[in-house]
Structure formats: C-alpha cells, structure tokens
CSV table of C-alpha atoms and ligand atoms in Angstrom, one decimal:
chain,number,residue,atom,x,y,z
A,1,MET,CA,-15.3,-81.4,51.8
A,2,SER,CA,-15.5,-81.2,55.6
A,3,LEU,CA,-16.7,-77.6,55.4
A,4,ASP,CA,-20.3,-76.8,56.2
A,5,PHE,CA,-21.4,-75.4,52.8
A,6,SER,CA,-24.9,-75.8,51.4
A,7,ASP,CA,-25.3,-77.1,47.9
A,8,GLU,CA,-26.2,-73.6,46.8
A,9,GLN,CA,-23.1,-72.2,48.3
A,10,ILE,CA,-20.9,-74.8,46.6
A,11,GLN,CA,-22.4,-73.7,43.3
A,12,ARG,CA,-22.3,-70.0,44.0
A,13,TYR,CA,-18.6,-70.0,45.1
A,14,ALA,CA,-17.5,-72.8,42.7
A,15,ARG,CA,-15.0,-70.6,40.8
A,16,HIS,CA,-13.4,-69.5,44.1
A,17,ILE,CA,-13.3,-73.0,45.5
A,18,LEU,CA,-11.5,-74.2,42.3
A,19,LEU,CA,-8.6,-71.7,43.0
A,20,PRO,CA,-5.9,-73.4,45.1
A,21,GLN,CA,-5.2,-70.0,46.8
A,22,VAL,CA,-8.8,-69.7,47.9
A,23,GLY,CA,-10.4,-73.1,48.1
A,24,GLY,CA,-13.1,-74.1,50.5
A,25,HIS,CA,-11.1,-72.8,53.5
A,26,GLY,CA,-10.6,-69.5,51.9
A,27,GLN,CA,-14.2,-69.2,51.0
A,28,GLU,CA,-15.1,-70.0,54.6
A,29,LYS,CA,-12.7,-67.2,55.7
A,30,LEU,CA,-14.5,-64.8,53.4
A,31,LEU,CA,-17.9,-65.9,54.7
A,32,ASN,CA,-16.7,-65.3,58.3
A,33,ALA,CA,-15.1,-61.9,57.4
A,34,LYS,CA,-16.5,-58.5,58.4
A,35,VAL,CA,-15.6,-55.5,56.2
A,36,LEU,CA,-16.6,-51.9,56.7
A,37,VAL,CA,-16.9,-49.8,53.5
A,38,VAL,CA,-16.8,-46.0,54.0
A,39,GLY,CA,-18.9,-44.3,51.3
A,40,ALA,CA,-21.5,-45.9,49.0
A,41,GLY,CA,-20.6,-43.7,46.0
A,42,GLY,CA,-18.4,-44.1,43.0
A,43,LEU,CA,-15.7,-46.3,44.6
A,44,GLY,CA,-18.0,-47.8,47.3
A,45,SER,CA,-20.4,-49.1,44.6
A,46,PRO,CA,-18.0,-51.6,42.9
A,47,VAL,CA,-16.2,-52.4,46.1
A,48,LEU,CA,-19.5,-53.3,47.8
A,49,MET,CA,-20.8,-55.2,44.8
A,50,TYR,CA,-17.7,-57.4,44.4
A,51,LEU,CA,-17.3,-58.0,48.1
A,52,ALA,CA,-21.0,-59.2,48.2
A,53,ALA,CA,-20.5,-61.3,45.1
A,54,ALA,CA,-17.4,-62.8,46.6
A,55,GLY,CA,-19.3,-63.9,49.7
A,56,VAL,CA,-17.8,-61.6,52.3
A,57,GLY,CA,-20.2,-62.5,55.1
A,58,THR,CA,-20.7,-59.2,56.9
A,59,ILE,CA,-20.5,-55.9,55.0
A,60,GLY,CA,-21.1,-52.6,56.9
A,61,VAL,CA,-21.6,-49.5,54.8
A,62,ILE,CA,-21.7,-45.9,56.1
A,63,ASP,CA,-22.8,-42.9,54.1
A,64,ASP,CA,-25.2,-40.0,54.9
A,65,ASP,CA,-26.0,-39.0,51.3
A,66,GLN,CA,-29.1,-39.6,49.2
A,67,VAL,CA,-28.9,-40.8,45.6
A,68,GLU,CA,-28.9,-38.0,43.1
A,69,LEU,CA,-29.3,-38.2,39.3
A,70,SER,CA,-25.8,-36.9,38.8
A,71,ASN,CA,-24.4,-39.9,40.7
A,72,LEU,CA,-25.7,-42.5,38.3
A,73,GLN,CA,-22.9,-41.9,35.7
A,74,ARG,CA,-20.6,-43.8,38.0
A,75,GLN,CA,-22.2,-45.0,41.2
A,76,ILE,CA,-23.4,-48.4,39.8
A,77,ALA,CA,-24.9,-49.8,43.0
A,78,HIS,CA,-27.8,-47.3,42.5
A,79,THR,CA,-30.5,-47.1,39.9
A,80,THR,CA,-32.7,-44.4,38.4
A,81,GLN,CA,-35.5,-45.7,40.7
A,82,SER,CA,-33.4,-45.1,43.8
A,83,VAL,CA,-32.9,-41.3,43.2
A,84,GLY,CA,-33.8,-39.5,46.5
A,85,GLU,CA,-33.3,-42.6,48.6
A,86,PRO,CA,-30.5,-42.9,51.2
A,87,LYS,CA,-27.5,-44.4,49.4
A,88,VAL,CA,-26.9,-47.1,52.1
A,89,GLU,CA,-30.5,-48.4,51.6
A,90,SER,CA,-30.2,-48.4,47.9
A,91,ALA,CA,-26.8,-50.1,48.1
A,92,ALA,CA,-28.0,-52.7,50.6
A,93,ARG,CA,-30.9,-53.7,48.3
A,94,THR,CA,-28.4,-54.1,45.4
A,95,LEU,CA,-26.1,-56.3,47.5
A,96,LYS,CA,-28.9,-58.5,48.8
A,97,ALA,CA,-30.1,-59.0,45.2
A,98,ILE,CA,-26.5,-60.1,44.2
A,99,ASN,CA,-26.0,-62.4,47.2
A,100,PRO,CA,-28.7,-63.0,49.9
A,101,ASP,CA,-26.0,-64.9,51.9
A,102,VAL,CA,-24.4,-61.6,52.9
A,103,ASN,CA,-25.4,-59.7,56.1
A,104,VAL,CA,-25.4,-56.1,55.0
A,105,ILE,CA,-25.4,-53.5,57.8
A,106,PRO,CA,-26.3,-50.0,56.5
A,107,TYR,CA,-25.4,-46.9,58.5
A,108,ASN,CA,-27.3,-43.9,57.2
A,109,ASP,CA,-24.9,-41.6,59.1
A,110,ARG,CA,-21.9,-39.4,58.5
A,111,PHE,CA,-18.5,-41.1,59.3
A,112,GLY,CA,-17.1,-38.8,61.9
A,113,PRO,CA,-14.7,-38.6,64.8
A,114,ALA,CA,-17.4,-39.6,67.2
A,115,ASN,CA,-18.3,-42.9,65.6
A,116,ALA,CA,-15.1,-43.8,63.7
A,117,LEU,CA,-13.3,-45.9,66.2
A,118,ASP,CA,-16.2,-47.8,67.5
A,119,LEU,CA,-17.4,-48.7,64.0
A,120,ILE,CA,-14.0,-49.8,62.7
A,121,ALA,CA,-13.3,-51.9,65.8
A,122,GLN,CA,-16.4,-54.0,64.9
A,123,TYR,CA,-14.9,-55.1,61.6
A,124,ASP,CA,-11.8,-57.0,60.5
A,125,LEU,CA,-10.8,-54.5,57.9
A,126,VAL,CA,-12.0,-51.1,56.6
A,127,THR,CA,-11.9,-49.8,53.1
A,128,ASP,CA,-12.3,-46.2,52.2
A,129,GLY,CA,-14.2,-45.0,49.1
A,130,SER,CA,-14.9,-41.5,50.3
A,131,ASP,CA,-14.0,-38.5,48.1
A,132,ASN,CA,-12.8,-35.9,50.5
A,133,PHE,CA,-9.7,-35.3,52.5
A,134,PRO,CA,-11.1,-34.9,56.0
A,135,THR,CA,-12.8,-38.3,55.8
A,136,ARG,CA,-9.7,-40.0,54.2
A,137,PHE,CA,-7.4,-38.7,57.1
A,138,LEU,CA,-10.0,-39.7,59.7
A,139,VAL,CA,-10.3,-43.2,58.3
A,140,ASN,CA,-6.5,-43.5,58.3
A,141,ASP,CA,-6.1,-42.3,61.9
A,142,ALA,CA,-9.1,-44.4,63.2
A,143,ALA,CA,-7.9,-47.6,61.5
A,144,TYR,CA,-4.4,-47.1,63.0
A,145,PHE,CA,-5.8,-46.6,66.5
A,146,ALA,CA,-8.3,-49.5,66.1
A,147,ARG,CA,-5.5,-51.7,64.7
A,148,ARG,CA,-7.4,-52.6,61.5
A,149,PRO,CA,-6.0,-52.9,58.0
A,150,LEU,CA,-7.1,-50.1,55.7
A,151,VAL,CA,-7.4,-50.4,51.9
A,152,THR,CA,-7.9,-46.9,50.5
A,153,GLY,CA,-8.8,-45.7,47.0
A,154,ALA,CA,-9.1,-42.2,45.4
A,155,ILE,CA,-10.1,-40.9,42.0
A,156,LEU,CA,-10.1,-37.6,40.2
A,157,ARG,CA,-10.7,-36.7,36.5
A,158,PHE,CA,-8.7,-39.6,34.8
A,159,ASP,CA,-6.4,-40.5,37.7
A,160,GLY,CA,-6.7,-43.1,40.5
A,161,GLN,CA,-4.8,-44.3,43.5
A,162,VAL,CA,-4.9,-47.4,45.6
A,163,ALA,CA,-2.9,-48.2,48.8
A,164,THR,CA,-3.1,-50.5,51.8
A,165,PHE,CA,-2.1,-49.5,55.3
A,166,LYS,CA,-1.4,-52.0,58.1
A,167,ASN,CA,1.6,-50.7,60.0
A,168,PHE,CA,-0.1,-50.6,63.4
A,169,PRO,CA,1.5,-52.9,66.1
A,170,GLY,CA,0.6,-56.4,65.2
A,171,GLY,CA,-0.6,-55.5,61.7
A,172,GLY,CA,2.1,-57.6,60.1
A,173,HIS,CA,3.8,-54.8,58.2
A,174,GLU,CA,5.3,-52.4,60.7
A,175,ASP,CA,7.8,-50.9,58.2
A,176,GLY,CA,4.9,-49.9,55.9
A,177,PRO,CA,3.5,-46.4,55.8
A,178,CYS,CA,0.2,-44.9,56.9
A,179,TYR,CA,-1.6,-42.4,54.7
A,180,ARG,CA,-0.1,-39.6,56.7
A,181,CYS,CA,3.5,-40.9,55.9
A,182,ILE,CA,2.7,-40.1,52.3
A,183,PHE,CA,0.3,-37.1,52.6
A,184,ARG,CA,1.1,-35.4,55.9
A,185,GLU,CA,-2.1,-33.5,56.3
A,186,PRO,CA,-5.2,-32.5,54.4
A,187,PRO,CA,-4.6,-29.8,51.8
A,188,PRO,CA,-6.3,-26.4,52.6
A,189,PRO,CA,-9.9,-26.4,51.6
A,190,GLY,CA,-10.3,-25.5,47.9
A,191,GLN,CA,-6.7,-26.3,46.9
A,192,ILE,CA,-7.5,-29.6,45.4
A,193,PRO,CA,-10.8,-29.7,43.5
A,194,SER,CA,-13.4,-32.3,44.2
A,195,CYS,CA,-15.1,-34.6,41.6
A,196,SER,CA,-18.1,-32.3,41.7
A,197,GLU,CA,-15.9,-29.4,40.7
A,198,ALA,CA,-13.4,-31.1,38.4
A,199,GLY,CA,-15.3,-34.1,37.1
A,200,VAL,CA,-14.4,-37.7,36.9
A,201,LEU,CA,-14.6,-40.3,34.1
A,202,GLY,CA,-17.3,-42.6,35.5
A,203,VAL,CA,-15.7,-45.9,34.6
A,204,LEU,CA,-12.5,-45.0,36.5
A,205,CYS,CA,-14.5,-45.8,39.7
A,206,GLY,CA,-14.9,-49.3,38.4
A,207,THR,CA,-11.2,-49.7,37.7
A,208,VAL,CA,-10.0,-48.3,41.0
A,209,GLY,CA,-12.9,-49.8,43.0
A,210,SER,CA,-12.2,-53.3,41.6
A,211,LEU,CA,-8.5,-53.0,42.5
A,212,GLN,CA,-9.5,-52.0,46.0
A,213,ALA,CA,-11.9,-55.0,46.3
A,214,THR,CA,-9.1,-57.2,45.0
A,215,GLU,CA,-6.7,-56.0,47.7
A,216,VAL,CA,-9.4,-56.4,50.4
A,217,LEU,CA,-10.0,-60.0,49.4
A,218,LYS,CA,-6.2,-60.7,49.3
A,219,GLU,CA,-5.9,-59.2,52.8
A,220,LEU,CA,-8.8,-61.3,54.1
A,221,LEU,CA,-7.4,-64.5,52.5
A,222,GLY,CA,-3.8,-63.7,53.4
A,223,ILE,CA,-2.6,-64.4,49.8
A,224,GLY,CA,-0.3,-62.7,47.3
A,225,ASP,CA,1.8,-59.7,47.9
A,226,THR,CA,0.3,-57.0,50.1
A,227,LEU,CA,0.0,-53.6,48.6
A,228,SER,CA,1.2,-52.2,52.0
A,229,GLY,CA,4.4,-50.3,51.3
A,230,ALA,CA,3.3,-49.2,47.8
A,231,LEU,CA,1.1,-46.5,46.3
A,232,LEU,CA,-0.5,-47.8,43.0
A,233,VAL,CA,-1.2,-44.9,40.7
A,234,TYR,CA,-3.4,-45.3,37.6
A,235,ASP,CA,-3.4,-42.9,34.7
A,236,ALA,CA,-6.4,-43.8,32.5
A,237,LEU,CA,-5.6,-41.4,29.7
A,238,ALA,CA,-2.1,-42.9,29.3
A,239,THR,CA,-3.2,-46.4,30.3
A,240,GLN,CA,-0.4,-46.6,32.7
A,241,PHE,CA,0.0,-48.1,36.2
A,242,ARG,CA,2.9,-47.0,38.4
A,243,ARG,CA,3.7,-48.7,41.7
A,244,ILE,CA,5.5,-46.3,43.9
A,245,LYS,CA,7.4,-47.7,46.9
A,246,VAL,CA,6.5,-45.9,50.2
A,247,ARG,CA,7.9,-46.5,53.6
A,248,ARG,CA,7.0,-45.5,57.1
A,249,ASP,CA,8.2,-42.0,57.9
A,250,PRO,CA,9.8,-41.9,61.4
A,251,GLY,CA,8.6,-38.2,61.5
A,252,CYS,CA,5.0,-39.1,60.8
A,253,PRO,CA,2.7,-37.4,63.4
A,254,LEU,CA,0.6,-40.6,63.7
A,255,CYS,CA,2.8,-43.6,63.3
A,256,GLY,CA,6.3,-42.0,63.7
A,257,ASP,CA,8.8,-42.3,66.5
A,258,ALA,CA,7.4,-39.3,68.4
A,259,PRO,CA,3.8,-39.2,67.5
A,260,THR,CA,1.8,-36.0,68.2
A,261,ILE,CA,-1.6,-37.4,67.2
A,262,LYS,CA,-2.7,-39.6,70.0
A,263,ASP,CA,-6.5,-39.7,69.5
A,264,LEU,CA,-9.1,-38.4,67.0
A,265,SER,CA,-9.5,-35.0,68.8
A,266,ILE,CA,-7.7,-33.2,65.9
A,267,HIS,CA,-10.6,-34.0,63.6
A,268,ASP,CA,-13.3,-31.4,63.2
A,269,PRO,CA,-16.7,-33.1,63.7
A,270,ASN,CA,-18.3,-30.4,61.4
A,271,ALA,CA,-15.7,-30.6,58.6
A,272,GLU,CA,-17.2,-29.7,55.2
A,273,LEU,CA,-17.0,-33.0,53.4
A,274,GLY,CA,-18.0,-32.0,49.9
A,275,CYS,CA,-18.8,-34.6,47.3
A,276,ARG,CA,-18.5,-38.3,47.9
A,277,GLY,CA,-17.3,-39.5,44.5
B,301,ZN,ZN1,2.4,-42.6,59.3
C-alpha cells in the first residue's frame, strides 16, 4: 500500500480498507475530511461517535448546553459522571476515547447567525442534529451560502427524518432541494411540540443518527446514491421507512429563481431554541 498509514491505523480501519468502495484511498479521504456537527445531543451523539470511529480526521462540534440527567436516556455520548459538564467537553472526551486519531474541536457556544457562516466554511460538510426549527433553518441557509453539503436529521416521539442538501452552485446536485424547498419557514413558536414537551423514544436517536452518519460518510467518500432529492421518513412504531422524492422549488426564497433571502440577517440572534434533542 502506497498510503502513509501506521500499523495501528491499518488495524483500526481494516474493515473499511477491505471494502472496495472505501479501501485505503477512501480511508485516507476520511482521515483528511473535516465535518461540523451542530448539536451534541440525541442525534449528535451517535453521529459524532460513528464519525470518530470511522476516522473522520477533524470533527467540530458546537453546542452551548450542559449535560442533564434527563439527557442520558438517549444522548449516548454522555455519561452519568458528565452531568453538569458542557456537552461539547463531555462528547470530546468520549470521541477521544473511541479514536485518539481524530482531532475534535469543541465549541461551547450557541450556533447563531453571527458565527454560522464562518464556522461552516471551515469544514467540508455540516450535519445538523439540533432539535429546534430556528437552528435547523439557520444551518440550511448558512450551508447554502457557504456552499457546503448538509446532512440533516430530526426526531420526535417515534418518528424520524433524514435528508441531504447540496443544491448550491457547484454542489453537484443543482436540481435537488434545500430544506426551505420542503418546509418553507419555521412554524410559529409552540405549534410543533419539542422533545421536552412531547417526548421521544431514546433509541430513535440511534437509528436516525446512524442513518445521518451513513449519509455523511457516503458524501465524503463520494459513493452510493446521494440522499439529496429525497426525504427519508422513519416510523418506528410501524417499522416503516418511506423515501419521498423532493425537488428544488423554483419559488424557494433561498435557492429559487428569485431569491429573497440573500444573507443570514432574517435570523434572530436571540431566538428561543428550546430543547436540543
Ligand atoms: Zn430551496
């Protein structure tokens, strides 16, 4: 192998290197990749842990919450001992324990309109595990302006969703939608309950977060069919997946033919974010 792996790396990534679709070159791509994870909660936990295990070389994680006891039913990057600690520090410790190869960059900060663009621009791809509409729309808009692919996940009660957006110029899927093509704008506050109001089956975070991590790895490796152009919906009670085709909406205020959103100034820096999954 001409690649510059240590013996330990060859052992650690042996099951990836065996896959023709990954191989040594794919593993090298992952080691050189930089991914930003928004939220270190229910979805962020499995996403972060699988990306670290997979050897994604640089993982940024932003969250301004502390670990609470009520998080531990689903936020598996944190332990009982980390209650009261900033989530990004607790998560960074878990990731380093899984894979010391990975450079983890924790941001103990709120993801907001002031830092969104600069942060995303430092990474190859962003994945959103936040659990509130203001953040979800902000990540969508910022990823579009920064021209970075976005893999997004959402959960509530027994239902989950995963989608990929990369219809920015040069993103490779210009006919695909953005999040706003599907959900035009955030619902009025209080209309859709949050997980802290309506509950969530903890393990659903693992199912949806693992799907998100899978799509992130596929995008980084450039393998398989992209999820861009589809909304994957999972109903855990019925044990059913539905893949709904979605296209770019020419009337979309962000990515449409006559966009009205041209920067992040429509986002309220003081938006009430509610629970983070
Ligand atoms: Zn759009």
